[in-house]
């Protein structure tokens, strides 16, 4: 399972890192290298927030032209799937991406 992210140069000293699959999952960094280094942390914060708020964790979508992605281990993938199934069966799921 791969979640794609985008790094966009804003100006000479700022780079925006964002995960298109997660509304609001974005941060600003001083360099492209720093943004890549912090990508996993931004991803984990986005997932944790959705766990805590009983929101659906989106399955990864393909981002045309994106060269950057995070590989999610199989055990974490299973946790995401179980979370989504549990929330759906309880009827408590909130999909913030729709």
Coordinates of C-alpha atoms in Angstrom, one line a residue:
X1 CA 0.0 0.0 0.0
X2 CA 1.5 3.3 -1.1
X3 CA 0.2 6.8 -0.1
X4 CA 1.4 9.5 -2.5
X5 CA 2.3 12.9 -1.4
X6 CA 3.1 16.1 -3.2
X7 CA 5.9 18.6 -2.5
X8 CA 5.4 22.0 -4.1
X9 CA 7.8 24.9 -4.1
X10 CA 6.1 28.0 -2.8
X11 CA 9.0 30.4 -3.0
X12 CA 12.8 30.4 -2.6
X13 CA 12.6 29.3 1.1
X14 CA 9.3 27.3 1.5
X15 CA 8.1 24.0 0.4
X16 CA 4.6 22.6 1.0
X17 CA 4.1 18.9 1.7
X18 CA 0.6 17.6 1.4
X19 CA -1.2 14.3 1.2
X20 CA -4.1 14.7 -1.3
X21 CA -5.9 11.7 0.2
X22 CA -6.1 13.4 3.6
X23 CA -7.9 16.8 3.7
X24 CA -5.9 19.2 5.7
X25 CA -2.7 17.0 5.9
X26 CA -0.1 19.6 4.8
X27 CA 2.9 21.3 6.3
X28 CA 5.4 24.0 5.2
X29 CA 9.1 23.3 5.3
X30 CA 12.3 25.2 4.6
X31 CA 13.7 22.7 2.1
X32 CA 12.5 19.9 -0.1
X33 CA 14.7 17.5 1.8
X34 CA 13.2 18.5 5.1
X35 CA 9.7 17.9 3.6
X36 CA 10.6 14.4 2.5
X37 CA 12.2 13.6 5.9
X38 CA 9.0 14.7 7.7
X39 CA 6.5 13.0 5.3
X40 CA 6.0 9.9 7.5
X41 CA 5.2 12.1 10.6
X42 CA 2.6 14.1 8.7
X43 CA 1.0 10.9 7.4
X44 CA 0.9 9.3 10.9
X45 CA -0.6 12.4 12.4
X46 CA -3.3 12.5 9.7
X47 CA -4.1 8.8 10.3
X48 CA -4.1 9.2 14.1
X49 CA -6.5 12.1 13.9
X50 CA -8.9 10.1 11.9
X51 CA -8.7 7.1 14.3
X52 CA -9.5 9.4 17.2
X53 CA -12.3 11.2 15.4
X54 CA -13.8 7.9 14.1
X55 CA -13.3 9.0 10.5
X56 CA -12.7 6.8 7.6
X57 CA -9.1 6.3 6.6
X58 CA -9.0 6.7 2.8
X59 CA -7.5 4.0 0.6
X60 CA -4.6 5.5 -1.4
X61 CA -5.3 7.0 -4.8
X62 CA -2.9 7.4 -7.7
X63 CA -1.6 10.9 -8.1
X64 CA -0.6 11.4 -11.8
X65 CA 2.9 12.6 -12.1
X66 CA 3.7 12.2 -8.4
X67 CA 7.1 10.6 -7.7
X68 CA 6.9 10.6 -3.9
X69 CA 5.1 8.0 -1.9
X70 CA 5.2 6.2 1.5
X71 CA 5.1 2.4 1.6
X72 CA 2.7 1.4 4.4
X73 CA 3.6 -2.0 5.9
X74 CA 1.0 -4.8 5.6
X75 CA 0.2 -4.8 9.4
X76 CA -0.6 -1.1 9.3
X77 CA -2.7 -1.6 6.2
X78 CA -4.7 -4.3 8.0
X79 CA -5.2 -1.9 11.0
X80 CA -6.6 0.7 8.6
X81 CA -8.9 -1.8 7.0
X82 CA -10.1 -3.1 10.4
X83 CA -10.7 0.5 11.6
X84 CA -12.8 1.4 8.6
X85 CA -14.8 -1.9 8.9
X86 CA -15.4 -1.3 12.6
X87 CA -16.6 2.2 12.1
X88 CA -18.9 1.2 9.2
X89 CA -20.4 -1.7 11.2
X90 CA -21.1 0.6 14.2
X91 CA -22.6 3.2 11.9
X92 CA -20.4 5.9 13.4
X93 CA -18.1 6.6 10.5
X94 CA -17.6 10.1 9.3
X95 CA -16.1 10.6 5.9
X96 CA -14.4 14.0 5.9
X97 CA -13.2 13.5 2.3
X98 CA -16.6 13.4 0.7

